Amino acid sequence: MSRPPFTPTVAALPKLVPFVGPEAMERARGRPFRARLGANESVFGPSPLAVAAMREAAGENWKYSDPESYELRAVIAAYHEVPVECVVVGEGIDGLLGLTCSLFLTPGSPVVTTDGAYPTFNFHVLAHGGKVHAVPMRAFREDVPRLIETAKTVCAPLIYVSNPNSPMGTWWTAGDIAAFIAELPPETLLVLDEAYCDTAPEPTSPAIDVSNPQIIRYRTFSKAYGLAGARIGYAVGERSTIEAFDKVRNHYGINRVGQLGAYAALRDQDYLKGAVAQIAASRNRIRAIAEANGLSSLPSAASFVAVDCGADGAFASRVLTGLLDRDVFVRKPVAKGLEHFIRISCGQDEDLALFAGALSDVLASVHA
Amino acid sequence: MSRPPFTPTVAALPKLVPFVGPEAMERARGRPFRARLGANESVFGPSPLAVAAMREAAGENWKYSDPESYELRAVIAAYHEVPVECVVVGEGIDGLLGLTCSLFLTPGSPVVTTDGAYPTFNFHVLAHGGKVHAVPMRAFREDVPRLIETAKTVCAPLIYVSNPNSPMGTWWTAGDIAAFIAELPPETLLVLDEAYCDTAPEPTSPAIDVSNPQIIRYRTFSKAYGLAGARIGYAVGERSTIEAFDKVRNHYGINRVGQLGAYAALRDQDYLKGAVAQIAASRNRIRAIAEANGLSSLPSAASFVAVDCGADGAFASRVLTGLLDRDVFVRKPVAKGLEHFIRISCGQDEDLALFAGALSDVLASVHA
């Protein structure tokens, strides 16, 4: 009486969780956080039109949602001025990254990414047996020229780039990215994760060119659109590549309420503009709090700020622990060269006031 | 300028969609259906407590949901009297079937299932490069003894059994299933899909035994619980098997609103009992409508009824087309030996009145 063996890939995988959620931390602590500034959610929430659409949809949740997500894909396609066949909707960018691995990776496939960039991408690569080649950041930015060089050397089918980048908030301009695209080796696909593009200064994202089969663009409703709980992301790319997702995706995986919420959110660009302005103001406030505490921070194009704790990684870990102990949920990078930072998501004024008080208190206590 | 090649498995896959959704059919027809009786949803909807929970959750949808789905797993575990570590939540049973394939299948792995059983399982097997060995039904039931014999012959790591079965609504008793489990060859896992167990007569499901690593049980909130749009399913099994899902699943794939809706729905067992009674009454009504039209039907333990159109598959296809043309959405099996049936999901009285009128009309016209 035994189960069949796991695949060699699964058997070789360590127990890995990309991010421990704040709820698990709260269960372990035995009390809730007072400020939720660690998961790069948007505390400013989604458009009220999206909330209204989701409330209304709740009563119709006995129906499966359209497995083609046609109406949502149609408004996304119109927004980006691309054919609807060039858009696929998934369970967040995370889900689409996993499917991308299913399309292109077999055990042993080399994949190039940045050390300290999005761990969930690495998680999916490893789950498909891929081999991660990680390049360090350069001046806290993803070193795209070196990523491309490495892809050439190892013949990688996939290069992962996030622009803007998490956890640092740094970015390349649209012109830079366009120049990198021109340098891609043949038979390499650029997985361009633009989760944070909506909060970035113009121009950060080059125009979407669905005639180029070497790039897929990944977008989400989880960040600036304020719908992290809805789990709706999408990918835009060349038609035959996007259509291949239909061979591997969970056709009935997209929930109805989230789908209708995202549809309403995308159509309310005025609200999005306002949320982006609130996020920008919050970024400035986080940087000012850091400065008031004698700490520097990186300019950020994303919905969070990386604050340099001014000493080594062990010191930053003590700051992180102190903030968590004071009920302020934030995170910190762990990659070499980034360990002296902590990362604070944008928040409401009251969230940031809690953060400011906790930070001063923590710094006084760890210096003492 | 070309993308990397798809994996050999993906490249070899035909364009396959498990089920074309009614929305796509409506777009093609240019008008909506008047009765939605084809997708085995529950028109009786979820508990009002679940609807209220989802409405309230809509305003909090800026937060990611707990990636461990801990509270939902805890109530599921308590309901089944198993440890919480033996429960994994996924994007419907569909999502969990795909993950099961990720855990156990490599290209060429043999998998045993029933010809005409759940096509979405086959879809995931093929997407993982597995080879489907399909056994015909016997007296419109899944021929589990022969499935087990075939698994022995081909050394299959996975056997798929649905109990009750779709599209026929037939079932085995709990005692039968327990006897089959005792006959499983070593290193074969029984994928026991119990999507429709909540509407089945007692005892259809044997007690869940999480000490046996050869079975995973799959349950859903999409059927009797009336939450198809929420995309919440779960699997229960031996702890080390269930924990392995963490190596391959999309940790942030479960939407917040659906998770809270499922939590509320599970806790309202009184409502579920009422919905199950409504489904049972609707089944009887469908069978009576069939009989009134001179057609026989199969006793069903599920939330639908398979009606024998009384002639060959081509005739049943004409009946199906006639019903669709009259704005009644139903489906029909396509597997050999089942083609003369159509399948009607349970509905409200007004849905079934539309079906009854359309069926009489269609039969008159196809006989003419």
XYZ file of C-alpha atoms in Angstrom, chain A:
368
model
C 0.000 0.000 0.000
C 2.021 2.894 -1.287
C 1.427 5.815 -3.569
C 3.196 6.055 -6.919
C 6.537 7.894 -6.858
C 6.510 11.626 -7.415
C 8.186 12.730 -10.644
C 11.974 13.084 -10.319
C 11.549 16.870 -10.492
C 9.046 16.949 -7.634
C 10.989 14.415 -5.576
C 14.104 16.584 -5.809
C 12.350 19.814 -4.797
C 12.794 21.145 -1.288
C 9.744 22.382 0.609
C 9.550 25.898 -0.744
C 7.017 28.624 -0.210
C 7.532 31.792 -2.272
C 6.128 34.123 0.409
C 4.769 33.325 3.835
C 1.541 35.329 4.031
C 0.839 37.886 6.752
C -2.073 35.717 7.946
C 0.323 32.873 8.771
C 2.546 35.333 10.619
C -0.460 36.626 12.540
C -1.455 33.093 13.508
C 2.095 32.437 14.746
C 2.210 35.746 16.631
C -1.239 35.306 18.065
C -2.279 38.837 17.169
C -3.043 40.834 14.024
C -0.834 43.475 12.439
C -1.998 47.055 12.781
C -0.424 48.183 9.494
C -0.326 45.905 6.439
C 2.624 47.288 4.475
C 4.433 44.158 3.359
C 2.617 42.581 0.439
C 2.544 45.460 -2.067
C -1.211 45.487 -2.080
C -2.951 48.789 -2.686
C -4.564 49.963 0.525
C -6.325 52.562 -1.616
C -8.468 49.764 -2.952
C -10.153 49.314 -6.301
C -12.565 51.617 -8.072
C -15.927 51.875 -6.300
C -17.419 50.737 -9.610
C -15.394 47.528 -9.283
C -16.573 47.020 -5.709
C -20.176 47.539 -6.825
C -19.709 45.084 -9.706
C -18.244 42.467 -7.351
C -21.042 42.915 -4.804
C -23.595 42.430 -7.538
C -21.695 39.436 -8.951
C -21.697 37.694 -5.563
C -25.374 36.831 -6.007
C -24.665 35.270 -9.407
C -21.722 33.227 -8.194
C -23.598 29.967 -8.766
C -22.605 30.289 -12.423
C -19.204 29.346 -13.763
C -17.528 32.356 -15.277
C -16.909 32.424 -18.994
C -13.877 30.127 -19.452
C -12.689 32.328 -22.305
C -12.916 35.488 -20.145
C -14.003 37.013 -23.404
C -15.452 40.305 -22.241
C -12.531 41.014 -19.951
C -10.046 40.102 -22.665
C -11.924 42.320 -25.106
C -11.602 45.423 -22.908
C -7.948 44.608 -22.187
C -7.320 44.181 -25.916
C -9.027 47.490 -26.680
C -7.042 49.209 -23.923
C -3.753 48.007 -25.410
C -4.948 48.233 -29.023
C -4.145 44.593 -29.760
C -6.301 41.739 -31.082
C -8.231 39.861 -28.393
C -6.452 36.648 -29.446
C -3.203 38.179 -28.167
C -4.494 38.344 -24.567
C -4.773 35.524 -22.022
C -6.199 35.946 -18.524
C -4.791 33.956 -15.611
C -4.929 33.542 -11.839
C -2.647 36.518 -11.298
C 0.713 36.959 -12.998
C 1.868 34.098 -10.750
C -0.442 31.658 -12.495
C 0.642 32.861 -15.926
C 4.335 32.534 -15.018
C 3.694 28.906 -14.085
C 1.936 28.275 -17.396
C 4.791 29.930 -19.276
C 7.128 27.417 -17.668
C 4.767 24.610 -18.747
C 4.947 25.813 -22.339
C 8.713 26.129 -22.619
C 10.609 24.219 -19.919
C 11.599 20.601 -19.618
C 13.798 19.232 -16.833
C 17.205 20.846 -17.103
C 16.117 23.871 -19.161
C 18.252 26.884 -18.258
C 16.422 30.047 -17.237
C 17.992 33.422 -16.571
C 16.792 35.808 -13.901
C 18.089 38.253 -11.317
C 19.292 37.193 -7.901
C 16.747 38.688 -5.529
C 14.070 39.274 -8.168
C 10.616 37.689 -7.982
C 10.928 34.377 -6.081
C 7.594 33.082 -7.373
C 9.020 32.942 -10.889
C 11.944 30.853 -9.603
C 9.466 28.661 -7.716
C 7.646 27.819 -10.941
C 10.895 27.279 -12.861
C 12.083 24.800 -10.236
C 8.694 23.045 -10.184
C 9.171 22.411 -13.911
C 12.697 21.124 -13.420
C 14.317 24.228 -14.862
C 17.752 25.422 -13.785
C 17.905 29.001 -12.516
C 20.888 31.104 -13.581
C 20.730 34.185 -11.350
C 22.622 37.366 -12.172
C 23.232 39.923 -9.411
C 21.647 43.350 -9.583
C 23.852 46.243 -10.599
C 23.304 49.483 -8.686
C 20.083 47.907 -7.357
C 18.690 47.489 -10.853
C 18.178 44.291 -12.794
C 21.288 44.043 -14.967
C 19.489 43.373 -18.218
C 22.563 43.526 -20.481
C 24.182 40.831 -18.363
C 20.941 38.812 -18.264
C 20.978 38.798 -22.062
C 24.661 37.851 -22.175
C 23.989 35.002 -19.765
C 21.010 33.817 -21.813
C 23.295 33.681 -24.858
C 25.915 31.703 -22.936
C 23.566 29.130 -21.432
C 21.076 29.083 -24.372
C 18.136 29.931 -22.117
C 14.640 29.754 -23.581
C 13.417 32.252 -20.951
C 14.785 35.477 -19.447
C 12.788 37.006 -16.608
C 12.836 40.800 -16.230
C 10.547 42.828 -14.004
C 10.182 46.510 -14.808
C 9.743 48.228 -12.396
C 11.519 45.734 -10.208
C 10.488 44.313 -6.871
C 11.827 44.438 -4.160
C 13.888 47.541 -5.041
C 11.408 49.664 -7.009
C 14.042 50.460 -9.631
C 13.288 50.580 -13.341
C 14.497 51.008 -16.884
C 12.955 53.435 -19.334
C 10.850 52.291 -22.263
C 13.728 53.173 -24.561
C 16.130 51.012 -22.561
C 13.747 48.068 -22.666
C 13.196 48.476 -26.410
C 16.972 48.443 -26.920
C 17.283 45.272 -24.816
C 14.552 43.580 -26.829
C 16.517 44.259 -29.998
C 19.482 42.436 -28.436
C 17.634 39.247 -27.468
C 19.297 36.130 -28.818
C 17.133 34.051 -31.182
C 14.864 31.490 -29.539
C 14.902 33.343 -26.239
C 11.657 34.667 -24.831
C 11.645 37.747 -22.628
C 9.233 37.248 -19.743
C 8.572 40.917 -19.030
C 6.751 41.247 -15.727
C 5.157 44.692 -15.583
C 3.123 44.197 -12.417
C 4.185 47.651 -11.217
C 4.096 49.533 -14.514
C 0.932 51.455 -13.676
C 2.708 53.448 -10.951
C 5.868 54.147 -12.980
C 6.784 57.458 -14.619
C 6.169 57.694 -18.361
C 7.701 56.217 -20.415
C 8.657 53.022 -18.584
C 6.822 50.456 -20.732
C 7.543 50.330 -24.433
C 4.586 50.060 -26.791
C 3.252 46.513 -26.944
C 4.266 44.897 -30.229
C 2.369 41.659 -30.704
C 4.220 40.961 -33.935
C 7.323 40.094 -31.893
C 7.168 36.451 -30.724
C 10.111 36.970 -28.360
C 8.290 38.882 -25.623
C 5.325 38.278 -23.389
C 4.119 41.191 -21.265
C 2.534 40.370 -17.895
C 0.109 42.757 -16.214
C -2.075 42.532 -13.145
C -5.075 43.967 -11.365
C -3.396 43.224 -8.015
C -1.258 46.341 -7.676
C -2.364 49.841 -8.741
C -5.858 48.576 -9.581
C -6.242 47.447 -5.960
C -7.634 43.957 -6.618
C -4.995 41.620 -5.172
C -7.667 39.325 -3.717
C -9.351 38.919 -7.097
C -6.415 36.994 -8.633
C -6.706 38.392 -12.107
C -3.618 38.922 -14.211
C -3.082 38.817 -17.935
C -0.412 38.307 -20.528
C -0.142 39.969 -23.917
C 1.978 38.630 -26.742
C 2.167 37.238 -30.214
C -0.984 35.374 -31.099
C 0.312 31.826 -31.581
C 2.235 32.011 -28.307
C -0.762 33.301 -26.385
C -3.067 30.739 -27.958
C -0.750 27.964 -26.736
C -1.724 28.830 -23.153
C -5.085 27.235 -23.998
C -3.276 23.889 -24.188
C -2.115 24.005 -20.588
C -4.257 26.443 -18.616
C -7.086 25.627 -16.218
C -9.900 26.811 -18.490
C -12.360 27.205 -15.646
C -9.799 28.640 -13.206
C -10.856 32.286 -13.262
C -13.404 33.270 -10.648
C -16.509 35.143 -11.703
C -16.478 37.946 -9.125
C -12.835 38.813 -9.781
C -13.342 38.762 -13.511
C -16.226 41.222 -13.311
C -14.338 43.375 -10.808
C -11.322 43.596 -13.099
C -13.571 44.468 -16.036
C -15.078 47.372 -14.116
C -11.698 48.476 -12.743
C -10.073 48.657 -16.160
C -12.890 50.819 -17.456
C -12.468 53.309 -14.607
C -9.170 54.889 -15.631
C -10.032 58.106 -13.795
C -10.079 56.213 -10.515
C -6.790 54.528 -11.422
C -5.175 57.924 -12.002
C -6.276 59.022 -8.553
C -4.979 55.830 -6.931
C -1.642 56.229 -8.702
C -1.402 59.790 -7.345
C -2.122 58.522 -3.834
C 0.550 55.854 -4.243
C 3.061 58.474 -5.433
C 2.297 60.684 -2.438
C 2.655 57.700 -0.137
C 6.032 56.821 -1.669
C 7.220 60.361 -0.925
C 5.959 60.080 2.609
C 7.823 56.785 3.173
C 11.026 58.341 1.841
C 10.545 61.360 4.127
C 10.010 59.081 7.136
C 13.222 57.242 6.281
C 15.114 60.499 5.930
C 13.736 61.825 9.206
C 15.216 58.704 10.783
C 18.588 59.237 9.153
C 18.051 56.513 6.545
C 18.324 56.754 2.792
C 15.960 55.108 0.348
C 15.810 54.340 -3.354
C 13.668 56.290 -5.778
C 10.832 53.926 -6.652
C 8.565 53.522 -9.646
C 6.518 50.914 -7.827
C 3.986 50.883 -4.998
C 6.637 50.467 -2.307
C 9.983 51.912 -1.260
C 13.239 50.110 -0.423
C 14.793 51.754 2.625
C 18.495 51.292 3.329
C 18.896 50.528 7.033
C 22.407 51.935 6.860
C 24.336 48.923 8.143
C 24.599 45.223 7.348
C 21.956 42.570 6.707
C 21.903 41.434 10.320
C 21.110 44.984 11.387
C 18.320 45.268 8.809
C 16.923 41.950 10.053
C 16.796 43.375 13.559
C 14.943 46.423 12.231
C 12.514 44.137 10.394
C 11.881 42.032 13.471
C 11.377 45.162 15.551
C 8.790 46.494 13.119
C 6.939 43.174 13.050
C 6.998 43.068 16.843
C 5.409 46.517 16.797
C 2.604 45.153 14.574
C 3.848 46.728 11.361
C 3.972 44.154 8.560
C 6.823 44.887 6.132
C 9.317 42.632 4.332
C 12.997 42.698 3.427
C 15.073 41.414 0.531
C 17.342 38.483 1.277
C 19.614 38.392 -1.783
C 23.286 39.219 -1.368
C 23.918 42.930 -1.779
C 20.299 43.794 -0.970
C 20.115 42.480 2.606
C 20.585 45.873 4.220
C 17.247 47.105 2.856
C 13.714 46.769 4.114
C 10.741 47.178 1.785
C 7.676 49.184 2.767
C 4.481 49.119 0.705
C 2.563 52.349 0.223
C -0.144 52.907 2.823
C -2.769 55.239 4.113
C -1.578 58.136 6.299
C -2.528 56.226 9.444
C -0.574 53.159 8.307
C 2.484 55.295 7.656
C 2.118 57.089 10.985
C 2.270 53.673 12.669
C 5.293 52.803 10.570
C 7.011 56.122 11.401
C 6.490 55.662 15.126
C 7.582 52.048 15.058
C 10.667 52.807 12.977
C 11.931 55.553 15.335
C 11.282 53.310 18.266
C 13.014 50.308 16.668
C 16.057 52.297 15.615
C 16.426 53.753 19.112
C 16.181 50.284 20.595
C 18.554 48.514 18.178
C 21.119 51.306 18.471
C 20.909 51.142 22.262
